Amino acid sequence: MTFPRLVASILALMIAAQLTGCGGDGTEKYVQSTESARDALEAALNAWKSGKPMGTIDSSGGAKIEPLDTRWRDGQQIESFTIVEELPGDPHPEFKVTLRFKDALENEESTYVVFGIDPIQVYRSEDYEAATGM
């Protein structure tokens, strides 16, 4: 192989590696840290609790938050919530949350998945599965 072809081949490999993320599947850049994921979830649930319609939320960190919970979209209101624990999400952070709906006799547990960078997506796990076909 001649020197110019060798250089061209190496450059082509470097560009391909750069485009594909070399060293991973590229999803890690869309995975929130546990702390920022929890903050986004809390911001979304506080917006719901305060009676805001489901939609884009401005966060203190600068990124927009896009929640999806069909119960919120359909007009159900929550009275309170507790983020119970972080679950082993793969690859995105997941959280178990206890919700108290207005006019409900019992609390309900839900799981939320947090993914994306800007906007940060906060989806109830059932809605995430429906949206992604999983």
N, CA, C and O atoms as a GROMACS GRO file, in nm:
protein
  536
    1MET      N    1   0.086  -0.117   0.000
    1MET     CA    2   0.000   0.000   0.000
    1MET      C    3   0.090   0.123   0.000
    1MET      O    4   0.188   0.130   0.075
    2THR      N    5   0.057   0.218  -0.083
    2THR     CA    6   0.138   0.340  -0.090
    2THR      C    7   0.107   0.429   0.029
    2THR      O    8   0.002   0.418   0.092
    3PHE      N    9   0.201   0.518   0.057
    3PHE     CA   10   0.185   0.608   0.172
    3PHE      C   11   0.057   0.692   0.163
    3PHE      O   12  -0.015   0.701   0.262
    4PRO      N   13   0.024   0.755   0.048
    4PRO     CA   14  -0.100   0.833   0.040
    4PRO      C   15  -0.226   0.747   0.064
    4PRO      O   16  -0.320   0.793   0.128
    5ARG      N   17  -0.227   0.624   0.014
    5ARG     CA   18  -0.342   0.536   0.037
    5ARG      C   19  -0.352   0.497   0.183
    5ARG      O   20  -0.462   0.488   0.239
    6LEU      N   21  -0.236   0.473   0.247
    6LEU     CA   22  -0.232   0.438   0.388
    6LEU      C   23  -0.289   0.554   0.471
    6LEU      O   24  -0.371   0.532   0.560
    7VAL      N   25  -0.244   0.675   0.442
    7VAL     CA   26  -0.293   0.792   0.514
    7VAL      C   27  -0.442   0.810   0.492
    7VAL      O   28  -0.516   0.838   0.586
    8ALA      N   29  -0.488   0.793   0.368
    8ALA     CA   30  -0.630   0.806   0.337
    8ALA      C   31  -0.710   0.700   0.412
    8ALA      O   32  -0.818   0.730   0.463
    9SER      N   33  -0.660   0.578   0.420
    9SER     CA   34  -0.729   0.471   0.491
    9SER      C   35  -0.738   0.500   0.640
    9SER      O   36  -0.843   0.481   0.702
   10ILE      N   37  -0.629   0.548   0.698
   10ILE     CA   38  -0.628   0.581   0.840
   10ILE      C   39  -0.726   0.696   0.868
   10ILE      O   40  -0.801   0.690   0.965
   11LEU      N   41  -0.725   0.798   0.784
   11LEU     CA   42  -0.819   0.910   0.801
   11LEU      C   43  -0.963   0.862   0.790
   11LEU      O   44  -1.048   0.904   0.869
   12ALA      N   45  -0.991   0.775   0.695
   12ALA     CA   46  -1.127   0.722   0.678
   12ALA      C   47  -1.170   0.646   0.803
   12ALA      O   48  -1.283   0.660   0.848
   13LEU      N   49  -1.079   0.565   0.859
   13LEU     CA   50  -1.110   0.491   0.982
   13LEU      C   51  -1.134   0.585   1.100
   13LEU      O   52  -1.223   0.562   1.181
   14MET      N   53  -1.053   0.690   1.109
   14MET     CA   54  -1.069   0.786   1.218
   14MET      C   55  -1.203   0.860   1.208
   14MET      O   56  -1.271   0.880   1.308
   15ILE      N   57  -1.240   0.898   1.087
   15ILE     CA   58  -1.368   0.966   1.067
   15ILE      C   59  -1.484   0.872   1.099
   15ILE      O   60  -1.580   0.912   1.165
   16ALA      N   61  -1.475   0.749   1.054
   16ALA     CA   62  -1.580   0.651   1.082
   16ALA      C   63  -1.593   0.627   1.232
   16ALA      O   64  -1.704   0.618   1.285
   17ALA      N   65  -1.480   0.618   1.302
   17ALA     CA   66  -1.482   0.598   1.447
   17ALA      C   67  -1.547   0.717   1.516
   17ALA      O   68  -1.624   0.701   1.610
   18GLN      N   69  -1.515   0.837   1.469
   18GLN     CA   70  -1.572   0.958   1.526
   18GLN      C   71  -1.723   0.962   1.506
   18GLN      O   72  -1.796   0.997   1.599
   19LEU      N   73  -1.770   0.927   1.389
   19LEU     CA   74  -1.912   0.930   1.358
   19LEU      C   75  -1.991   0.825   1.434
   19LEU      O   76  -2.106   0.849   1.470
   20THR      N   77  -1.931   0.711   1.458
   20THR     CA   78  -2.003   0.604   1.527
   20THR      C   79  -1.986   0.608   1.677
   20THR      O   80  -2.051   0.531   1.748
   21GLY      N   81  -1.901   0.694   1.727
   21GLY     CA   82  -1.885   0.706   1.870
   21GLY      C   83  -1.778   0.615   1.926
   21GLY      O   84  -1.754   0.619   2.047
   22CYS      N   85  -1.714   0.536   1.848
   22CYS     CA   86  -1.605   0.446   1.884
   22CYS      C   87  -1.592   0.422   2.034
   22CYS      O   88  -1.564   0.515   2.110
   23GLY      N   89  -1.611   0.301   2.075
   23GLY     CA   90  -1.597   0.267   2.215
   23GLY      C   91  -1.731   0.254   2.284
   23GLY      O   92  -1.734   0.234   2.406
   24GLY      N   93  -1.839   0.263   2.214
   24GLY     CA   94  -1.970   0.250   2.273
   24GLY      C   95  -2.075   0.259   2.166
   24GLY      O   96  -2.045   0.281   2.049
   25ASP      N   97  -2.198   0.241   2.207
   25ASP     CA   98  -2.305   0.246   2.107
   25ASP      C   99  -2.357   0.387   2.086
   25ASP      O  100  -2.451   0.407   2.009
   26GLY      N  101  -2.299   0.485   2.154
   26GLY     CA  102  -2.339   0.624   2.136
   26GLY      C  103  -2.454   0.667   2.224
   26GLY      O  104  -2.486   0.786   2.228
   27THR      N  105  -2.519   0.575   2.295
   27THR     CA  106  -2.633   0.612   2.378
   27THR      C  107  -2.593   0.683   2.506
   27THR      O  108  -2.674   0.755   2.564
   28GLU      N  109  -2.468   0.663   2.551
   28GLU     CA  110  -2.428   0.721   2.679
   28GLU      C  111  -2.440   0.873   2.680
   28GLU      O  112  -2.456   0.932   2.787
   29LYS      N  113  -2.431   0.938   2.566
   29LYS     CA  114  -2.444   1.083   2.564
   29LYS      C  115  -2.588   1.129   2.588
   29LYS      O  116  -2.612   1.247   2.610
   30TYR      N  117  -2.684   1.036   2.584
   30TYR     CA  118  -2.824   1.068   2.610
   30TYR      C  119  -2.871   1.020   2.747
   30TYR      O  120  -2.990   1.028   2.779
   31VAL      N  121  -2.778   0.971   2.828
   31VAL     CA  122  -2.812   0.917   2.959
   31VAL      C  123  -2.781   1.022   3.065
   31VAL      O  124  -2.669   1.071   3.075
   32GLN      N  125  -2.882   1.057   3.143
   32GLN     CA  126  -2.867   1.153   3.250
   32GLN      C  127  -2.797   1.090   3.370
   32GLN      O  128  -2.806   0.969   3.391
   33SER      N  129  -2.726   1.172   3.447
   33SER     CA  130  -2.674   1.124   3.575
   33SER      C  131  -2.794   1.102   3.666
   33SER      O  132  -2.901   1.158   3.644
   34THR      N  133  -2.775   1.022   3.769
   34THR     CA  134  -2.884   0.995   3.862
   34THR      C  135  -2.938   1.123   3.923
   34THR      O  136  -3.059   1.140   3.936
   35GLU      N  137  -2.848   1.212   3.960
   35GLU     CA  138  -2.889   1.337   4.025
   35GLU      C  139  -2.971   1.426   3.931
   35GLU      O  140  -3.077   1.475   3.970
   36SER      N  141  -2.923   1.446   3.809
   36SER     CA  142  -2.998   1.532   3.716
   36SER      C  143  -3.128   1.466   3.672
   36SER      O  144  -3.227   1.535   3.647
   37ALA      N  145  -3.128   1.334   3.660
   37ALA     CA  146  -3.252   1.262   3.626
   37ALA      C  147  -3.355   1.279   3.736
   37ALA      O  148  -3.473   1.302   3.709
   38ARG      N  149  -3.311   1.266   3.860
   38ARG     CA  150  -3.402   1.281   3.975
   38ARG      C  151  -3.456   1.424   3.980
   38ARG      O  152  -3.574   1.445   4.006
   39ASP      N  153  -3.369   1.523   3.955
   39ASP     CA  154  -3.413   1.664   3.953
   39ASP      C  155  -3.519   1.687   3.846
   39ASP      O  156  -3.618   1.757   3.870
   40ALA      N  157  -3.499   1.630   3.727
   40ALA     CA  158  -3.596   1.645   3.617
   40ALA      C  159  -3.728   1.580   3.654
   40ALA      O  160  -3.834   1.637   3.629
   41LEU      N  161  -3.722   1.461   3.712
   41LEU     CA  162  -3.845   1.392   3.754
   41LEU      C  163  -3.918   1.475   3.858
   41LEU      O  164  -4.040   1.491   3.850
   42GLU      N  165  -3.847   1.526   3.955
   42GLU     CA  166  -3.908   1.606   4.060
   42GLU      C  167  -3.971   1.734   4.002
   42GLU      O  168  -4.080   1.773   4.044
   43ALA      N  169  -3.904   1.798   3.908
   43ALA     CA  170  -3.959   1.918   3.844
   43ALA      C  171  -4.088   1.886   3.770
   43ALA      O  172  -4.185   1.962   3.776
   44ALA      N  173  -4.089   1.773   3.699
   44ALA     CA  174  -4.209   1.734   3.626
   44ALA      C  175  -4.325   1.704   3.722
   44ALA      O  176  -4.437   1.750   3.701
   45LEU      N  177  -4.296   1.628   3.826
   45LEU     CA  178  -4.403   1.593   3.921
   45LEU      C  179  -4.453   1.716   3.999
   45LEU      O  180  -4.571   1.724   4.030
   46ASN      N  181  -4.364   1.809   4.029
   46ASN     CA  182  -4.408   1.933   4.095
   46ASN      C  183  -4.497   2.017   4.004
   46ASN      O  184  -4.593   2.078   4.050
   47ALA      N  185  -4.466   2.019   3.875
   47ALA     CA  186  -4.550   2.092   3.779
   47ALA      C  187  -4.689   2.029   3.775
   47ALA      O  188  -4.790   2.099   3.774
   48TRP      N  189  -4.693   1.895   3.772
   48TRP     CA  190  -4.822   1.824   3.770
   48TRP      C  191  -4.899   1.853   3.899
   48TRP      O  192  -5.018   1.884   3.895
   49LYS      N  193  -4.831   1.844   4.012
   49LYS     CA  194  -4.894   1.868   4.142
   49LYS      C  195  -4.951   2.009   4.152
   49LYS      O  196  -5.055   2.030   4.214
   50SER      N  197  -4.882   2.106   4.092
   50SER     CA  198  -4.928   2.245   4.100
   50SER      C  199  -5.042   2.276   4.003
   50SER      O  200  -5.092   2.388   3.999
   51GLY      N  201  -5.083   2.176   3.926
   51GLY     CA  202  -5.198   2.193   3.838
   51GLY      C  203  -5.166   2.238   3.697
   51GLY      O  204  -5.258   2.270   3.621
   52LYS      N  205  -5.039   2.242   3.662
   52LYS     CA  206  -5.003   2.284   3.526
   52LYS      C  207  -5.040   2.173   3.427
   52LYS      O  208  -5.034   2.055   3.460
   53PRO      N  209  -5.079   2.212   3.306
   53PRO     CA  210  -5.107   2.110   3.204
   53PRO      C  211  -4.975   2.045   3.162
   53PRO      O  212  -4.869   2.107   3.170
   54MET      N  213  -4.982   1.920   3.117
   54MET     CA  214  -4.862   1.851   3.073
   54MET      C  215  -4.806   1.923   2.950
   54MET      O  216  -4.879   1.949   2.854
   55GLY      N  217  -4.680   1.954   2.955
   55GLY     CA  218  -4.614   2.023   2.845
   55GLY      C  219  -4.470   2.053   2.883
   55GLY      O  220  -4.422   2.008   2.987
   56THR      N  221  -4.402   2.128   2.799
   56THR     CA  222  -4.262   2.159   2.822
   56THR      C  223  -4.244   2.239   2.951
   56THR      O  224  -4.318   2.333   2.979
   57ILE      N  225  -4.143   2.197   3.028
   57ILE     CA  226  -4.111   2.263   3.155
   57ILE      C  227  -3.970   2.319   3.144
   57ILE      O  228  -3.878   2.250   3.100
   58ASP      N  229  -3.953   2.444   3.185
   58ASP     CA  230  -3.819   2.502   3.192
   58ASP      C  231  -3.756   2.460   3.324
   58ASP      O  232  -3.817   2.476   3.430
   59SER      N  233  -3.635   2.407   3.318
   59SER     CA  234  -3.567   2.364   3.441
   59SER      C  235  -3.464   2.467   3.481
   59SER      O  236  -3.421   2.549   3.401
   60SER      N  237  -3.424   2.460   3.607
   60SER     CA  238  -3.323   2.553   3.657
   60SER      C  239  -3.187   2.526   3.594
   60SER      O  240  -3.102   2.615   3.590
   61GLY      N  241  -3.166   2.402   3.543
   61GLY     CA  242  -3.039   2.367   3.480
   61GLY      C  243  -3.028   2.412   3.336
   61GLY      O  244  -2.923   2.396   3.275
   62GLY      N  245  -3.134   2.470   3.281
   62GLY     CA  246  -3.130   2.521   3.145
   62GLY      C  247  -3.194   2.430   3.042
   62GLY      O  248  -3.248   2.480   2.942
   63ALA      N  249  -3.191   2.300   3.062
   63ALA     CA  250  -3.252   2.208   2.966
   63ALA      C  251  -3.403   2.206   2.985
   63ALA      O  252  -3.453   2.220   3.097
   64LYS      N  253  -3.473   2.189   2.878
   64LYS     CA  254  -3.619   2.174   2.883
   64LYS      C  255  -3.652   2.031   2.929
   64LYS      O  256  -3.574   1.938   2.906
   65ILE      N  257  -3.766   2.016   2.993
   65ILE     CA  258  -3.813   1.885   3.038
   65ILE      C  259  -3.944   1.856   2.966
   65ILE      O  260  -4.035   1.939   2.967
   66GLU      N  261  -3.952   1.740   2.904
   66GLU     CA  262  -4.072   1.696   2.833
   66GLU      C  263  -4.129   1.573   2.904
   66GLU      O  264  -4.078   1.463   2.884
   67PRO      N  265  -4.234   1.591   2.985
   67PRO     CA  266  -4.292   1.475   3.053
   67PRO      C  267  -4.395   1.404   2.966
   67PRO      O  268  -4.453   1.464   2.875
   68LEU      N  269  -4.416   1.277   2.994
   68LEU     CA  270  -4.526   1.202   2.932
   68LEU      C  271  -4.582   1.105   3.034
   68LEU      O  272  -4.519   1.006   3.072
   69ASP      N  273  -4.702   1.136   3.078
   69ASP     CA  274  -4.781   1.048   3.163
   69ASP      C  275  -4.924   1.065   3.115
   69ASP      O  276  -4.983   1.172   3.130
   70THR      N  277  -4.980   0.961   3.057
   70THR     CA  278  -5.113   0.973   2.996
   70THR      C  279  -5.219   1.012   3.098
   70THR      O  280  -5.320   1.073   3.062
   71ARG      N  281  -5.199   0.979   3.223
   71ARG     CA  282  -5.297   1.018   3.326
   71ARG      C  283  -5.294   1.170   3.344
   71ARG      O  284  -5.399   1.232   3.359
   72TRP      N  285  -5.175   1.228   3.343
   72TRP     CA  286  -5.162   1.374   3.352
   72TRP      C  287  -5.224   1.438   3.229
   72TRP      O  288  -5.301   1.533   3.239
   73ARG      N  289  -5.188   1.385   3.113
   73ARG     CA  290  -5.241   1.438   2.986
   73ARG      C  291  -5.393   1.435   2.984
   73ARG      O  292  -5.458   1.524   2.931
   74ASP      N  293  -5.450   1.328   3.044
   74ASP     CA  294  -5.594   1.311   3.044
   74ASP      C  295  -5.666   1.385   3.156
   74ASP      O  296  -5.787   1.372   3.171
   75GLY      N  297  -5.593   1.464   3.235
   75GLY     CA  298  -5.655   1.552   3.332
   75GLY      C  299  -5.655   1.506   3.476
   75GLY      O  300  -5.705   1.577   3.563
   76GLN      N  301  -5.599   1.387   3.506
   76GLN     CA  302  -5.592   1.346   3.646
   76GLN      C  303  -5.497   1.440   3.720
   76GLN      O  304  -5.401   1.490   3.662
   77GLN      N  305  -5.525   1.462   3.847
   77GLN     CA  306  -5.442   1.551   3.926
   77GLN      C  307  -5.382   1.474   4.043
   77GLN      O  308  -5.446   1.387   4.102
   78ILE      N  309  -5.257   1.509   4.075
   78ILE     CA  310  -5.196   1.446   4.192
   78ILE      C  311  -5.195   1.544   4.309
   78ILE      O  312  -5.179   1.665   4.292
   79GLU      N  313  -5.212   1.488   4.424
   79GLU     CA  314  -5.212   1.565   4.547
   79GLU      C  315  -5.071   1.568   4.607
   79GLU      O  316  -5.026   1.670   4.661
   80SER      N  317  -5.002   1.454   4.596
   80SER     CA  318  -4.866   1.446   4.649
   80SER      C  319  -4.792   1.333   4.579
   80SER      O  320  -4.851   1.249   4.511
   81PHE      N  321  -4.660   1.332   4.598
   81PHE     CA  322  -4.577   1.226   4.542
   81PHE      C  323  -4.454   1.207   4.629
   81PHE      O  324  -4.411   1.298   4.700
   82THR      N  325  -4.399   1.088   4.623
   82THR     CA  326  -4.274   1.057   4.690
   82THR      C  327  -4.188   0.974   4.596
   82THR      O  328  -4.231   0.870   4.546
   83ILE      N  329  -4.067   1.021   4.570
   83ILE     CA  330  -3.973   0.942   4.492
   83ILE      C  331  -3.913   0.840   4.588
   83ILE      O  332  -3.835   0.876   4.676
   84VAL      N  333  -3.951   0.715   4.571
   84VAL     CA  334  -3.919   0.611   4.667
   84VAL      C  335  -3.776   0.562   4.652
   84VAL      O  336  -3.702   0.553   4.750
   85GLU      N  337  -3.736   0.529   4.527
   85GLU     CA  338  -3.603   0.475   4.507
   85GLU      C  339  -3.564   0.480   4.360
   85GLU      O  340  -3.649   0.488   4.271
   86GLU      N  341  -3.432   0.475   4.338
   86GLU     CA  342  -3.381   0.458   4.203
   86GLU      C  343  -3.379   0.310   4.174
   86GLU      O  344  -3.338   0.229   4.258
   87LEU      N  345  -3.422   0.274   4.054
   87LEU     CA  346  -3.421   0.134   4.012
   87LEU      C  347  -3.305   0.112   3.915
   87LEU      O  348  -3.256   0.208   3.855
   88PRO      N  349  -3.261  -0.011   3.900
   88PRO     CA  350  -3.152  -0.037   3.806
   88PRO      C  351  -3.200  -0.027   3.662
   88PRO      O  352  -3.241  -0.127   3.602
   89GLY      N  353  -3.196   0.093   3.606
   89GLY     CA  354  -3.237   0.116   3.467
   89GLY      C  355  -3.125   0.079   3.372
   89GLY      O  356  -3.008   0.088   3.406
   90ASP      N  357  -3.162   0.039   3.253
   90ASP     CA  358  -3.059   0.000   3.155
   90ASP      C  359  -3.096   0.054   3.018
   90ASP      O  360  -3.185  -0.002   2.955
   91PRO      N  361  -3.036   0.157   2.969
   91PRO     CA  362  -2.926   0.233   3.029
   91PRO      C  363  -2.974   0.356   3.104
   91PRO      O  364  -2.894   0.422   3.171
   92HIS      N  365  -3.103   0.389   3.094
   92HIS     CA  366  -3.152   0.515   3.148
   92HIS      C  367  -3.196   0.500   3.294
   92HIS      O  368  -3.246   0.395   3.333
   93PRO      N  369  -3.177   0.606   3.374
   93PRO     CA  370  -3.222   0.602   3.513
   93PRO      C  371  -3.373   0.581   3.522
   93PRO      O  372  -3.450   0.638   3.444
   94GLU      N  373  -3.413   0.500   3.616
   94GLU     CA  374  -3.555   0.474   3.643
   94GLU      C  375  -3.580   0.493   3.792
   94GLU      O  376  -3.494   0.467   3.875
   95PHE      N  377  -3.700   0.540   3.824
   95PHE     CA  378  -3.735   0.568   3.962
   95PHE      C  379  -3.875   0.514   3.994
   95PHE      O  380  -3.967   0.525   3.913
   96LYS      N  381  -3.887   0.458   4.112
   96LYS     CA  382  -4.018   0.418   4.164
   96LYS      C  383  -4.074   0.537   4.240
   96LYS      O  384  -4.007   0.596   4.325
   97VAL      N  385  -4.200   0.572   4.209
   97VAL     CA  386  -4.264   0.689   4.268
   97VAL      C  387  -4.400   0.648   4.324
   97VAL      O  388  -4.475   0.575   4.259
   98THR      N  389  -4.430   0.696   4.442
   98THR     CA  390  -4.563   0.678   4.499
   98THR      C  391  -4.641   0.806   4.473
   98THR      O  392  -4.597   0.916   4.509
   99LEU      N  393  -4.757   0.792   4.410
   99LEU     CA  394  -4.843   0.907   4.376
   99LEU      C  395  -4.972   0.899   4.455
   99LEU      O  396  -5.028   0.791   4.475
  100ARG      N  397  -5.017   1.014   4.500
  100ARG     CA  398  -5.149   1.023   4.564
  100ARG      C  399  -5.233   1.111   4.472
  100ARG      O  400  -5.209   1.231   4.460
  101PHE      N  401  -5.333   1.050   4.408
  101PHE     CA  402  -5.422   1.124   4.319
  101PHE      C  403  -5.533   1.190   4.399
  101PHE      O  404  -5.577   1.136   4.500
  102LYS      N  405  -5.577   1.306   4.355
  102LYS     CA  406  -5.689   1.374   4.421
  102LYS      C  407  -5.811   1.284   4.410
  102LYS      O  408  -5.834   1.220   4.307
  103ASP      N  409  -5.887   1.279   4.516
  103ASP     CA  410  -6.009   1.198   4.526
  103ASP      C  411  -5.982   1.048   4.520
  103ASP      O  412  -6.074   0.971   4.493
  104ALA      N  413  -5.859   1.005   4.544
  104ALA     CA  414  -5.828   0.862   4.544
  104ALA      C  415  -5.822   0.812   4.688
  104ALA      O  416  -5.784   0.886   4.779
  105LEU      N  417  -5.860   0.688   4.707
  105LEU     CA  418  -5.856   0.631   4.841
  105LEU      C  419  -5.719   0.574   4.876
  105LEU      O  420  -5.682   0.566   4.993
  106GLU      N  421  -5.643   0.536   4.774
  106GLU     CA  422  -5.513   0.473   4.800
  106GLU      C  423  -5.406   0.537   4.712
  106GLU      O  424  -5.434   0.596   4.608
  107ASN      N  425  -5.283   0.523   4.757
  107ASN     CA  426  -5.168   0.567   4.678
  107ASN      C  427  -5.145   0.469   4.564
  107ASN      O  428  -5.191   0.355   4.568
  108GLU      N  429  -5.073   0.513   4.464
  108GLU     CA  430  -5.039   0.427   4.351
  108GLU      C  431  -4.889   0.436   4.325
  108GLU      O  432  -4.831   0.545   4.332
  109GLU      N  433  -4.827   0.324   4.295
  109GLU     CA  434  -4.685   0.324   4.260
  109GLU      C  435  -4.669   0.322   4.109
  109GLU      O  436  -4.739   0.249   4.038
  110SER      N  437  -4.578   0.404   4.061
  110SER     CA  438  -4.546   0.410   3.919
  110SER      C  439  -4.394   0.413   3.905
  110SER      O  440  -4.322   0.451   3.997
  111THR      N  441  -4.348   0.374   3.788
  111THR     CA  442  -4.206   0.382   3.755
  111THR      C  443  -4.189   0.483   3.643
  111THR      O  444  -4.268   0.486   3.548
  112TYR      N  445  -4.086   0.566   3.655
  112TYR     CA  446  -4.056   0.667   3.554
  112TYR      C  447  -3.916   0.644   3.497
  112TYR      O  448  -3.823   0.609   3.570
  113VAL      N  449  -3.903   0.665   3.366
  113VAL     CA  450  -3.776   0.654   3.295
  113VAL      C  451  -3.736   0.795   3.253
  113VAL      O  452  -3.819   0.871   3.204
  114VAL      N  453  -3.608   0.829   3.273
  114VAL     CA  454  -3.559   0.962   3.237
  114VAL      C  455  -3.447   0.944   3.135
  114VAL      O  456  -3.350   0.872   3.159
  115PHE      N  457  -3.462   1.011   3.020
  115PHE     CA  458  -3.362   0.998   2.913
  115PHE      C  459  -3.354   1.127   2.834
  115PHE      O  460  -3.441   1.213   2.843
  116GLY      N  461  -3.248   1.139   2.754
  116GLY     CA  462  -3.229   1.258   2.672
  116GLY      C  463  -3.152   1.365   2.746
  116GLY      O  464  -3.137   1.359   2.868
  117ILE      N  465  -3.105   1.463   2.670
  117ILE     CA  466  -3.025   1.570   2.728
  117ILE      C  467  -3.099   1.704   2.721
  117ILE      O  468  -3.114   1.771   2.823
  118ASP      N  469  -3.145   1.743   2.604
  118ASP     CA  470  -3.221   1.867   2.590
  118ASP      C  471  -3.309   1.855   2.467
  118ASP      O  472  -3.264   1.879   2.355
  119PRO      N  473  -3.432   1.818   2.489
  119PRO     CA  474  -3.500   1.813   2.618
  119PRO      C  475  -3.473   1.684   2.693
  119PRO      O  476  -3.434   1.582   2.636
  120ILE      N  477  -3.495   1.692   2.824
  120ILE     CA  478  -3.489   1.573   2.908
  120ILE      C  479  -3.629   1.513   2.908
  120ILE      O  480  -3.727   1.580   2.942
  121GLN      N  481  -3.639   1.388   2.871
  121GLN     CA  482  -3.768   1.320   2.864
  121GLN      C  483  -3.794   1.248   2.996
  121GLN      O  484  -3.709   1.173   3.044
  122VAL      N  485  -3.910   1.270   3.055
  122VAL     CA  486  -3.951   1.204   3.178
  122VAL      C  487  -4.080   1.130   3.147
  122VAL      O  488  -4.187   1.191   3.139
  123TYR      N  489  -4.071   0.998   3.129
  123TYR     CA  490  -4.186   0.919   3.087
  123TYR      C  491  -4.224   0.816   3.194
  123TYR      O  492  -4.137   0.752   3.254
  124ARG      N  493  -4.353   0.802   3.216
  124ARG     CA  494  -4.400   0.689   3.297
  124ARG      C  495  -4.364   0.564   3.218
  124ARG      O  496  -4.377   0.563   3.096
  125SER      N  497  -4.320   0.459   3.284
  125SER     CA  498  -4.266   0.341   3.214
  125SER      C  499  -4.365   0.283   3.113
  125SER      O  500  -4.324   0.240   3.006
  126GLU      N  501  -4.492   0.280   3.145
  126GLU     CA  502  -4.591   0.226   3.050
  126GLU      C  503  -4.597   0.311   2.923
  126GLU      O  504  -4.610   0.258   2.813
  127ASP      N  505  -4.588   0.442   2.940
  127ASP     CA  506  -4.591   0.532   2.825
  127ASP      C  507  -4.460   0.524   2.746
  127ASP      O  508  -4.461   0.536   2.623
  128TYR      N  509  -4.349   0.503   2.815
  128TYR     CA  510  -4.219   0.483   2.749
  128TYR      C  511  -4.223   0.358   2.662
  128TYR      O  512  -4.180   0.359   2.547
  129GLU      N  513  -4.276   0.250   2.719
  129GLU     CA  514  -4.284   0.124   2.645
  129GLU      C  515  -4.375   0.138   2.522
  129GLU      O  516  -4.344   0.085   2.416
  130ALA      N  517  -4.486   0.209   2.538
  130ALA     CA  518  -4.578   0.229   2.426
  130ALA      C  519  -4.513   0.315   2.318
  130ALA      O  520  -4.530   0.289   2.199
  131ALA      N  521  -4.438   0.418   2.359
  131ALA     CA  522  -4.376   0.509   2.264
  131ALA      C  523  -4.259   0.444   2.189
  131ALA      O  524  -4.234   0.476   2.072
  132THR      N  525  -4.188   0.354   2.256
  132THR     CA  526  -4.071   0.293   2.195
  132THR      C  527  -4.098   0.155   2.138
  132THR      O  528  -4.010   0.095   2.077
  133GLY      N  529  -4.219   0.103   2.159
  133GLY     CA  530  -4.254  -0.029   2.106
  133GLY      C  531  -4.189  -0.143   2.182
  133GLY      O  532  -4.173  -0.252   2.128
  134MET      N  533  -4.152  -0.120   2.304
  134MET     CA  534  -4.084  -0.223   2.384
  134MET      C  535  -4.184  -0.304   2.464
  134MET      O  536  -4.146  -0.395   2.537
   0.00000   0.00000   0.00000
